[in-house]
XYZ file of C-alpha atoms in Angstrom:
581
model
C 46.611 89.831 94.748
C 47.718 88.403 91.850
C 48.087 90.071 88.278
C 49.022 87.157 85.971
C 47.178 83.999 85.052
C 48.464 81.558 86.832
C 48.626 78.261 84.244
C 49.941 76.083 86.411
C 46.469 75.435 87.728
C 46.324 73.565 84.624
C 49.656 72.206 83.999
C 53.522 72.352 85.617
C 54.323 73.792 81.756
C 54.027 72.693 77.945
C 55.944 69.442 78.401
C 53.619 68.357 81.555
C 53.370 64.668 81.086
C 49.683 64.999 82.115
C 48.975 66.759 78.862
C 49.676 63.924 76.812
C 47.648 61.644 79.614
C 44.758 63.904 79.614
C 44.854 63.707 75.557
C 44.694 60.070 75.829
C 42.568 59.762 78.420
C 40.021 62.196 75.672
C 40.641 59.489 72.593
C 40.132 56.801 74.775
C 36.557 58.166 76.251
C 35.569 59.080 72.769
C 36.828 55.460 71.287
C 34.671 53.791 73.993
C 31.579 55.505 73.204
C 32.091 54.943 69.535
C 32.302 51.223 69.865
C 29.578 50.883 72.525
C 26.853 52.848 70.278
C 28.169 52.839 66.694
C 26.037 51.157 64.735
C 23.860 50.064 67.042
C 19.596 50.860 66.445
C 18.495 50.041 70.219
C 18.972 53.495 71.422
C 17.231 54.958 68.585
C 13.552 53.256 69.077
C 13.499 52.417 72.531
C 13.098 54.935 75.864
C 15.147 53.213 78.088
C 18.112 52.877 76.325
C 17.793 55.901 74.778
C 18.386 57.441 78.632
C 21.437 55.060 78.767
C 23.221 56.207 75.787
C 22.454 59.940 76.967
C 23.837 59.183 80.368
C 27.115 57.834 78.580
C 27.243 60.698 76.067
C 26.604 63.288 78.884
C 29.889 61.518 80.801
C 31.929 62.703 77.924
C 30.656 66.363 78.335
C 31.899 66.111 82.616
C 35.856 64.532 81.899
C 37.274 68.542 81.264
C 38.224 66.794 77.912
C 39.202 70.424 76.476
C 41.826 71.296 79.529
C 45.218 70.255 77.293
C 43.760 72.505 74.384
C 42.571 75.316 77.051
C 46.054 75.274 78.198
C 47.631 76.360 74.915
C 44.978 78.444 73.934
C 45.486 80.866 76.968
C 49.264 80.758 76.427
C 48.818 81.465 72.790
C 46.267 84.663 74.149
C 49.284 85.996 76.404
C 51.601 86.037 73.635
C 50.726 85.304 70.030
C 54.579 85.773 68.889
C 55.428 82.377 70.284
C 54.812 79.769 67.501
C 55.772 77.240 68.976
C 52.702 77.105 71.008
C 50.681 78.042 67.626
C 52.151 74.381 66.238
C 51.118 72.785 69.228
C 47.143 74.143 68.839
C 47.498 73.086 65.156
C 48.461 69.319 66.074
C 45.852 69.370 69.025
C 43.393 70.730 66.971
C 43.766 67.832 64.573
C 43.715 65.265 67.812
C 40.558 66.760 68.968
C 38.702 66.832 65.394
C 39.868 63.186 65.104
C 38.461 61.936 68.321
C 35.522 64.094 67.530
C 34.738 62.632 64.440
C 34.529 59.205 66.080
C 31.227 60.184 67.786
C 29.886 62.122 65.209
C 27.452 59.188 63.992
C 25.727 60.197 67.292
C 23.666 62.963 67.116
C 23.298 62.339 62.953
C 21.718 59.425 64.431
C 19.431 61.225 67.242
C 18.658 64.049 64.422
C 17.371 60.708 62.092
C 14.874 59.965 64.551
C 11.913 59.384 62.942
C 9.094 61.761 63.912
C 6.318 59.786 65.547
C 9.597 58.646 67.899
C 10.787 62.305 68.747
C 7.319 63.080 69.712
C 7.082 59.976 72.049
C 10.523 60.677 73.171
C 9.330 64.423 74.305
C 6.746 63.070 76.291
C 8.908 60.107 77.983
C 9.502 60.334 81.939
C 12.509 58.396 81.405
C 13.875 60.811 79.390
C 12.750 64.126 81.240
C 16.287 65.290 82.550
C 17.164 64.975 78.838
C 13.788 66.548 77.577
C 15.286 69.982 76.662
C 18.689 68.822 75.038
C 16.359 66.446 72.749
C 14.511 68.880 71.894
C 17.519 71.566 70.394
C 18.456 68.166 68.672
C 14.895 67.603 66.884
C 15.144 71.071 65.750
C 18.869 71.266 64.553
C 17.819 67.970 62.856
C 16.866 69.710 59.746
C 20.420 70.972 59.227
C 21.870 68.511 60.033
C 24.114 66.381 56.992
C 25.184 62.790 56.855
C 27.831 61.551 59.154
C 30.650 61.319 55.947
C 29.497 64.723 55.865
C 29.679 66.037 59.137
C 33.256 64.949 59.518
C 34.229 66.209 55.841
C 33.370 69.805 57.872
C 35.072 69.289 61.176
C 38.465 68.280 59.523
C 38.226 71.424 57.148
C 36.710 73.729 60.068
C 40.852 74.344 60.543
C 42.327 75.425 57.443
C 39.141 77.010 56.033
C 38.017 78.985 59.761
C 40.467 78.653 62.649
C 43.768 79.373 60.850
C 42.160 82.682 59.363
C 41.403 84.063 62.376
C 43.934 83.068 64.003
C 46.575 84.430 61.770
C 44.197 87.900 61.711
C 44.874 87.790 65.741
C 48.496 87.761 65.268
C 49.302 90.309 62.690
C 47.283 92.458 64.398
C 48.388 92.005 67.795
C 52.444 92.490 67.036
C 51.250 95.837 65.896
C 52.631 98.712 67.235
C 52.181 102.915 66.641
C 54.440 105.640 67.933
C 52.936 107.841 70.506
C 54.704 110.322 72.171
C 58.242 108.986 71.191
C 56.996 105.601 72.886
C 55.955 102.101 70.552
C 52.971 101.361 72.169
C 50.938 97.761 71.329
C 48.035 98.540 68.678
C 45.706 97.182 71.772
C 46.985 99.710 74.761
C 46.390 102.064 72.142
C 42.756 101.551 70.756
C 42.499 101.647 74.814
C 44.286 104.880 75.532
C 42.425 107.438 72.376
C 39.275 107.300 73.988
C 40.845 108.733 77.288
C 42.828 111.702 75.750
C 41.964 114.981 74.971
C 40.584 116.316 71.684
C 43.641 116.601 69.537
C 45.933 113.984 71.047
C 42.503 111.807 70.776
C 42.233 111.865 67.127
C 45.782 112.327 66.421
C 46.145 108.819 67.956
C 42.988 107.282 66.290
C 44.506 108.793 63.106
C 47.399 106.585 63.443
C 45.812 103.342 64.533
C 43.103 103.937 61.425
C 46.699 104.088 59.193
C 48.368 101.107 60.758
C 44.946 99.009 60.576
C 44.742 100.063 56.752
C 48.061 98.820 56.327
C 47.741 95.256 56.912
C 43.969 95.216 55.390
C 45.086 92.908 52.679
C 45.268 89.896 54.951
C 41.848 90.964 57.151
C 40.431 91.112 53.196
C 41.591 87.525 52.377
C 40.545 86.495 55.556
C 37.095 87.636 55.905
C 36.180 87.030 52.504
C 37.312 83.303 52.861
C 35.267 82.904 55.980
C 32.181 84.399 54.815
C 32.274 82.122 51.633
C 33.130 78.764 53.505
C 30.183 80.187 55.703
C 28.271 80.378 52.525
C 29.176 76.993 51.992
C 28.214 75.209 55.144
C 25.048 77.329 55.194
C 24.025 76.080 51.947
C 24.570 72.486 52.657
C 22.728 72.910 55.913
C 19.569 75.074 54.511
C 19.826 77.129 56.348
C 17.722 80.161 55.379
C 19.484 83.266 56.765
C 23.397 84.183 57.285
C 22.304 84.949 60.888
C 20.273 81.186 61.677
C 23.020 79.396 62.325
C 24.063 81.884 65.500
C 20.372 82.313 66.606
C 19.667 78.669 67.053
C 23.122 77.797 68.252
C 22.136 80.434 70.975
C 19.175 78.841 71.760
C 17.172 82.248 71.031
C 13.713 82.552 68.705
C 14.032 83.519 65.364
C 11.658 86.117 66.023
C 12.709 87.752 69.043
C 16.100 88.008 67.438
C 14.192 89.823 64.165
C 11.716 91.983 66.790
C 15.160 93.356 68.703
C 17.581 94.262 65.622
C 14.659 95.837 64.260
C 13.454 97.622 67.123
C 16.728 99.257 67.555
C 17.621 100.170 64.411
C 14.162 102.191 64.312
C 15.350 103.875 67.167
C 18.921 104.889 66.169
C 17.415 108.126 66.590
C 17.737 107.817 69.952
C 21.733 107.712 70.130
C 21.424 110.574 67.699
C 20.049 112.631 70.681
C 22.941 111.281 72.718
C 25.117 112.222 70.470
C 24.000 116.119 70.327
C 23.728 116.245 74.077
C 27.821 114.744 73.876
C 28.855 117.118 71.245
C 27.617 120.192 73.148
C 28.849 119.411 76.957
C 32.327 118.775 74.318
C 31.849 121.943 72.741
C 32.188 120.838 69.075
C 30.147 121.390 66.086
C 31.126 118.145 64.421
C 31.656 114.886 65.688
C 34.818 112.253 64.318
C 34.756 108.300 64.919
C 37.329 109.044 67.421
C 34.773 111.021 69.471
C 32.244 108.825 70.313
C 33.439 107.477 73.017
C 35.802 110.723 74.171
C 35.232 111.719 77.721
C 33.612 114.754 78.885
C 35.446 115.476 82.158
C 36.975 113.008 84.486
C 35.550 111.191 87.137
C 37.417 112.029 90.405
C 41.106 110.602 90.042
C 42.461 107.434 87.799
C 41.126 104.050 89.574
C 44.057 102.168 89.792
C 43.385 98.191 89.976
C 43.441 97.882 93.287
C 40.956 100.454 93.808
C 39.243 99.048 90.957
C 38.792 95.752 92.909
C 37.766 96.948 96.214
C 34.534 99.070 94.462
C 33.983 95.827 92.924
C 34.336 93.425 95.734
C 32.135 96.501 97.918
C 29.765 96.147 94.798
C 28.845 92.546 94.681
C 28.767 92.348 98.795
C 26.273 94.523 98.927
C 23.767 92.638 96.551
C 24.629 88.792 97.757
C 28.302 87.675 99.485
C 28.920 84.740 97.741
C 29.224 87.387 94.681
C 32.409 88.724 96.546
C 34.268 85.372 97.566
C 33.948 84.153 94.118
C 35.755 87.210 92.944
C 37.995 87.019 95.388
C 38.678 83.597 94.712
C 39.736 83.709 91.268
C 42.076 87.316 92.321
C 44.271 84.794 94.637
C 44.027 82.020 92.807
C 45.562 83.791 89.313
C 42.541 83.651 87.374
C 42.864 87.550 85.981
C 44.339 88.543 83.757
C 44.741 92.241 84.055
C 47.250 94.461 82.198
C 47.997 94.678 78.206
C 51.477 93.756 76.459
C 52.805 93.190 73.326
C 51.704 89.906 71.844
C 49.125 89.763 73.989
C 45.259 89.968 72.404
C 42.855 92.691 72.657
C 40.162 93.487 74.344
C 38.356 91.582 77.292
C 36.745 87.882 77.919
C 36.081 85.036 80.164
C 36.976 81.577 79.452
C 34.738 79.026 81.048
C 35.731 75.188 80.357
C 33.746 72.403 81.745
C 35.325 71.006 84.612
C 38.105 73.229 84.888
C 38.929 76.943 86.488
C 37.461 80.140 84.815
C 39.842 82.366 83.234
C 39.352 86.164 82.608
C 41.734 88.019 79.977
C 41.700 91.442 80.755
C 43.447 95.013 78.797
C 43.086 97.123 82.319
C 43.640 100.898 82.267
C 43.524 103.224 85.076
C 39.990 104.329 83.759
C 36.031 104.513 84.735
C 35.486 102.267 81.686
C 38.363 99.301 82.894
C 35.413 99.189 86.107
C 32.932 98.312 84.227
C 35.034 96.206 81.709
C 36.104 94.072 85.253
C 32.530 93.775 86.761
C 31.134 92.749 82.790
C 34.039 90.059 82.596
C 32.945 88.530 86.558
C 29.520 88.588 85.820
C 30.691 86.310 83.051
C 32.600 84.285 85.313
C 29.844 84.034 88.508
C 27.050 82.853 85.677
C 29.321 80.260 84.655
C 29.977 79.711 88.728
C 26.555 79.286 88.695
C 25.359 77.390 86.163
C 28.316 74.652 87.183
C 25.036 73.315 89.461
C 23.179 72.247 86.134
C 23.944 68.361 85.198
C 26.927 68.140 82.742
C 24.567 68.457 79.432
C 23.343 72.103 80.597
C 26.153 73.276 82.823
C 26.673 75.561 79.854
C 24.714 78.591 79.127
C 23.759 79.955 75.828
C 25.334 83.289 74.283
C 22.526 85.294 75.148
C 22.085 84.968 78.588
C 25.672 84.769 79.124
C 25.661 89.110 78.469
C 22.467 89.556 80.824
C 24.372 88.068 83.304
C 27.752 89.782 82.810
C 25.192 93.787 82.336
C 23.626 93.224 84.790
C 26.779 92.918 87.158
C 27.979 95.817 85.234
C 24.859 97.588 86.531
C 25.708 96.708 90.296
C 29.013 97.695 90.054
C 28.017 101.332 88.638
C 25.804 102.342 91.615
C 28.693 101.222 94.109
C 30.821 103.822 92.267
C 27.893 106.579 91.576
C 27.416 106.744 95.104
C 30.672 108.002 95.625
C 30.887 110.856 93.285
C 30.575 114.684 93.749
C 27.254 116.085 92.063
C 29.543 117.189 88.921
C 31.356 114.539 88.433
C 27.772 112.274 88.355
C 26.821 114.165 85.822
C 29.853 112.705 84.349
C 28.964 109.427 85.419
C 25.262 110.165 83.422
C 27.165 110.420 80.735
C 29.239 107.636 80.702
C 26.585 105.022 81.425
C 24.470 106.107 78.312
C 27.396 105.904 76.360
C 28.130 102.925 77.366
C 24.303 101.686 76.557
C 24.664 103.381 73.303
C 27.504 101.597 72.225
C 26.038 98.149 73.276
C 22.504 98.654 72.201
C 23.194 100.521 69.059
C 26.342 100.089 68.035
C 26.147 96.334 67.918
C 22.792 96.201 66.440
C 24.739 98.653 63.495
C 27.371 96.186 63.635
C 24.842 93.154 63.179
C 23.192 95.062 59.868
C 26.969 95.268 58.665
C 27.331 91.942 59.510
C 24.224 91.066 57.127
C 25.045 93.414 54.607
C 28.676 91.908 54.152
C 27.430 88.090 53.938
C 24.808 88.766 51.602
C 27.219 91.363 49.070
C 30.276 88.400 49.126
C 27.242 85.764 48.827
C 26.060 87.285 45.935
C 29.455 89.323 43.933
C 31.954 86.149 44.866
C 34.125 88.707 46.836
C 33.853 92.485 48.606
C 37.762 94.322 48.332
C 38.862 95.831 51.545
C 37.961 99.539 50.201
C 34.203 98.055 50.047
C 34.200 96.705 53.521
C 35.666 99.665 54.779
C 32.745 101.964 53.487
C 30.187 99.565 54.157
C 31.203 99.668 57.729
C 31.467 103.691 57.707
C 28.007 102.892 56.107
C 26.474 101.139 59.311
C 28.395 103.122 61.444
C 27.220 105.990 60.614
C 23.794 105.195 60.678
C 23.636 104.604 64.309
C 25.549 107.605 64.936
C 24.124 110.269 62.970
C 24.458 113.520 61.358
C 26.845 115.284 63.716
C 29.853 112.680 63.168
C 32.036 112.974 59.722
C 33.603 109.725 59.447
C 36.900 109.397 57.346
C 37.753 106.635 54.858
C 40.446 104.757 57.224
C 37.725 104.471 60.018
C 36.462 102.007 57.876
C 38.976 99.477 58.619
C 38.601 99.107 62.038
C 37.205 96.010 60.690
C 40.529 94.568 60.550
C 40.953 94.432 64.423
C 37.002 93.693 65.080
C 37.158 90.241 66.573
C 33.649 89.278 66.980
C 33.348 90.009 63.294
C 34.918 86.523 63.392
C 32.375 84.772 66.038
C 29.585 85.715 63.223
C 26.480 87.517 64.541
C 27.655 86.896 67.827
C 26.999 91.460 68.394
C 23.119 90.920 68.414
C 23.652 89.242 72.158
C 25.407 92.119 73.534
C 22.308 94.168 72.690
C 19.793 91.275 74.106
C 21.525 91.126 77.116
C 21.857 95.271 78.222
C 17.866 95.169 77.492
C 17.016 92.262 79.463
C 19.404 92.598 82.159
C 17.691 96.631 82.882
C 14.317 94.845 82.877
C 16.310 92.556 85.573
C 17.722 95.232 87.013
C 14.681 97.834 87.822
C 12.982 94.559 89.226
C 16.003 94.236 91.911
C 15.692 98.217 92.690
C 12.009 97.776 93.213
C 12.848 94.710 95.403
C 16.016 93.415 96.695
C 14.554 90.382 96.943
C 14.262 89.798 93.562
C 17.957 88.735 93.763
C 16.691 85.109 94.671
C 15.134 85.015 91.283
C 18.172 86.750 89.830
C 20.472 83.503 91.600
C 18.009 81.285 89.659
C 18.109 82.633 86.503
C 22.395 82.750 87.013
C 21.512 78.731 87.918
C 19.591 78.102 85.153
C 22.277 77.169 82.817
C 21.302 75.819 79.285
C 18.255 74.097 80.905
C 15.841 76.020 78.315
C 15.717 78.636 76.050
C 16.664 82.413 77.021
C 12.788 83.128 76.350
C 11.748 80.298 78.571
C 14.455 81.338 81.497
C 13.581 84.407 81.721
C 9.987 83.967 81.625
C 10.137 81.560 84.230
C 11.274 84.624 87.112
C 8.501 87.050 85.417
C 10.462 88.394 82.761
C 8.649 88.005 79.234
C 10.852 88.796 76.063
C 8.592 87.391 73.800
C 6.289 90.734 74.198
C 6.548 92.901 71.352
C 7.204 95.968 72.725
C 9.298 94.427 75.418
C 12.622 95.750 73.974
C 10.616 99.518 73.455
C 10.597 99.367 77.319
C 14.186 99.326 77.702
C 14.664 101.675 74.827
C 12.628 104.185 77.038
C 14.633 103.913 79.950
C 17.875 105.023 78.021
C 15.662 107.751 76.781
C 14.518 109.055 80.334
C 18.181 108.822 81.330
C 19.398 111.180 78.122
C 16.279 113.697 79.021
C 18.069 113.977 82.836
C 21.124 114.687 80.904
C 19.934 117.528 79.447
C 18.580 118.816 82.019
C 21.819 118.488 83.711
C 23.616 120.311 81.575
């Protein structure tokens, strides 16, 4: 069982000669197509060549064009201290947005379309397998600038974006704090103060708050430069809200986006009672930042990963196999990621690259939580499995059903371990799994109305100093939380370490998917065989919208009160807690 990524499914190392092969191999595909279709009308007014040009453009998307930049990117996620591997994303970055740029003229053109064509092009049989991609197109099209344009933003997307961030991820992650006569990384950290006990917990959190405040004067800079070039490229797109850009780029509806942030946030009330039911079984009057996530007892023993992987591979047998042996798969084959260092980035993802193998980062601790972080992360990686049947153009999936997908394995994975547990230490379980639905549901949806609330104050004062962001994060915070917790000033700044803070809007998905993937989820437990419509929604890809997926396996988002239902659930499970205790 392996423990480290293995890179060399990618390359022999950074001076592979395949690299600089593959690279050319990417600006000679993207040359081709330019001089093939540049300039040329054909393909704009007629059906059948149309399908031609869509069959060569969809080519592009199956050559694993992004595998040299992949390659560095991981390294650089292992250990951000090595810059020489930061100047080698910098000069592939420009390579890519070069080659790019040669085929932007193509969808400008397809977004130029004139009407009466798009319409006819809808309806066209010879363009069916390209129906749905035509149709995101048509509907970007408004936003879409000229093609001087359109390049003008790629080549600045780098210096005025990427190189933000990215420094952001490096300051922060050579950060260390002294804890118990130890320097411990600022990410095993963040991990370890929700496992500790009261004092120890918010001693630590104390001195991560202090270290993030600190270094706020670059996270300042940085966010207030990205949420103004935002401002920019919004503006010059028209597009109408800070959050539009996300939804459609996620392929959700406007309003089913508006109907979920503010369903939740009318229900806030509901973690509130969470909250009360935590503070008592903790025996504290008050409530800090640091306690919100703080344990109430401990399940059993520590889960060491090993263990940790046998629930899960037990887990995903029981609902379908083929779950299992794609796990297992990517465990021999050095596609985890699993324990945190210095240098190396926070928290948990998966990487899925067309045409190449699926990577999972992980921050593993010998906890409940590192379960359910490991089953999330695979459910991320079997969609992607998964939706590798689509044809190249929608072998993707969009944002949003990317978290159903990785919930509801979370949700699989939960019962395997539930059934295992003494009738105390479920209670402790209860606990956990509402907390856990807490913080996806409602603290993301808070985080999404800071979000807002930060774009539109920059948009309109020209700049927000780091004391403002901090408060209007205890602001949002707070909200969702409720009376019981007394947040101090340097909880504020946990915006500095934030990351999807970066990937703007990105939160509202987390809360989309936990609701959906329950509705999924109490379908299964009423049938098992609902898991064949569970497989086809995992297959689905980006073949249609999240709405349209989901409705097609009897799942209907669109209803207003759908996102009530879920709400309820979470509700009934807090009333059992109670009861409990």
């Amino acid at each position: 069982m392996k423990t480290k990524w293995n890179l060399k499914l990618l390359y022999d190392g950074n001076n592979d000669p395949r690299i600089e092969g593959d690279l050319k191999k990417m600006e000679k595909a993207y040359a081709d197509f330019a001089k093939r279709y540049a300039g040329k009308k054909d393909y704009l007014v007629k059906e059948q060549s149309l399908a031609l040009a869509l069959k060569d453009f969809e080519r592009l998307n199956d050559l694993a064009l992004a595998k040299p930049y992949a390659y560095f990117s991981y390294q650089q996620d292992l250990d951000s201290r090595d810059t020489s591997v930061e100047a080698r994303l910098n000069l592939l970055s420009q390579r890519y947005t070069k080659s790019g740029n040669l085929i932007t003229f193509f969808p400008v053109a397809l977004a130029r379309i004139k009407l009466s064509d798009q319409k006819k092009f809808l309806k066209s049989k010879a363009l069916a397998p390209y129906r749905y991609f035509l149709r995101n197109v048509f509907e970007e099209s408004k936003h879409v600038l000229s093609e001087a344009e359109e390049k003008i933003l790629n080549l600045k997307s780098l210096p005025a974006s990427e190189l933000w961030v990215r420094g952001n991820e490096k300051m922060v992650s050579k950060q260390e704090v002294k804890w118990r006569g130890k320097s411990v990384p600022l990410a095993e950290a963040v991990g370890k103060i929700h496992s500790l006990p009261t004092r120890g917990r918010r001693a630590l959190h104390e001195q991560v708050g202090e270290r993030l405040k600190s270094i706020a004067d670059f996270a300042e800079s940085e966010l207030n430069a990205l949420v103004l070039n935002k401002k920019i490229n919004d503006e010059l797109r028209g597009y109408p809200e800070p959050f539009s850009a996300t939804v459609l780029g996620y392929q959700n509806e406007p309003e089913t986006v508006r109907n979920l942030i503010a369903t939740v946030t009318k229900h806030f009330p509901i973690a509130h009672r969470f909250y009360r039911a935590k503070a008592k079984m903790l025996g504290l009057k008050t409530l800090t930042y640091a306690d919100r996530a703080a344990p109430i007892g401990k399940t059993k023993k520590e889960i060491p990963f090993s263990e940790a992987v046998a629930i899960i591979r037990r887990a995903f047998t029981r609902v379908n196999p083929i779950y299992a042996s794609t796990f297992d798969e990517m465990i021999e084959r050095g596609q985890v990621d699993v324990f945190p260092g210095v240098g190396k980035q926070g928290g948990a993802y998966c990487s899925s690259q067309e045409g190449l193998p699926t990577f999972v980062l992980l921050n593993h601790l010998p906890d409940f939580k590192s379960v359910m972080t490991l089953a999330h992360e695979l459910g991320h990686a079997i969609h992607a499995k998964f939706s590798n049947q689509q044809p190249p153009l929608y072998r993707g999936h969009s944002i949003a059903t990317a978290e159903v997908a990785s919930t509801l394995f979370e949700n699989f994975a939960f019962d395997e371990v539930f059934q295992l547990l003494s009738p105390a230490e479920k209670v402790i379980a209860l606990h956990d799994r509402i907390g856990d639905s807490v913080q996806t549901i409602f603290r993301q949806v808070a985080c999404f109305n800071f979000e807002l609330d930060l774009h539109r104050q920059i948009r309109a004062k020209g700049s927000l100093p780091k004391e403002g962001i901090s408060q209007l994060m205890n602001q949002h915070m707070s909200a969702y939380l409720g009376p019981l917790f007394k947040l101090s000033e340097n909880d504020g700044y946990f915006f500095v370490q934030w990351p999807h803070l970066r990937n703007f809007f990105y939160v509202y998905s987390y809360a989309f998917g936990e609701l959906v993937s329950s509705a999924l989820y109490s379908e299964y437990q009423k049938d098992n065989g609902f898991e064949q419509k569970i497989r086809q929604f995992l297959s689905s890809g980006a073949s249609a919208s999240p709405e349209d997926i989901f409705a097609q396996i009897g799942v209907e988002v669109r209803r207003p009160n759908f996102f009530r239902s879920g709400l309820i659930k979470i509700e009934r499970d807090i009333a059992k807690l109670e009861e409990m205790i």
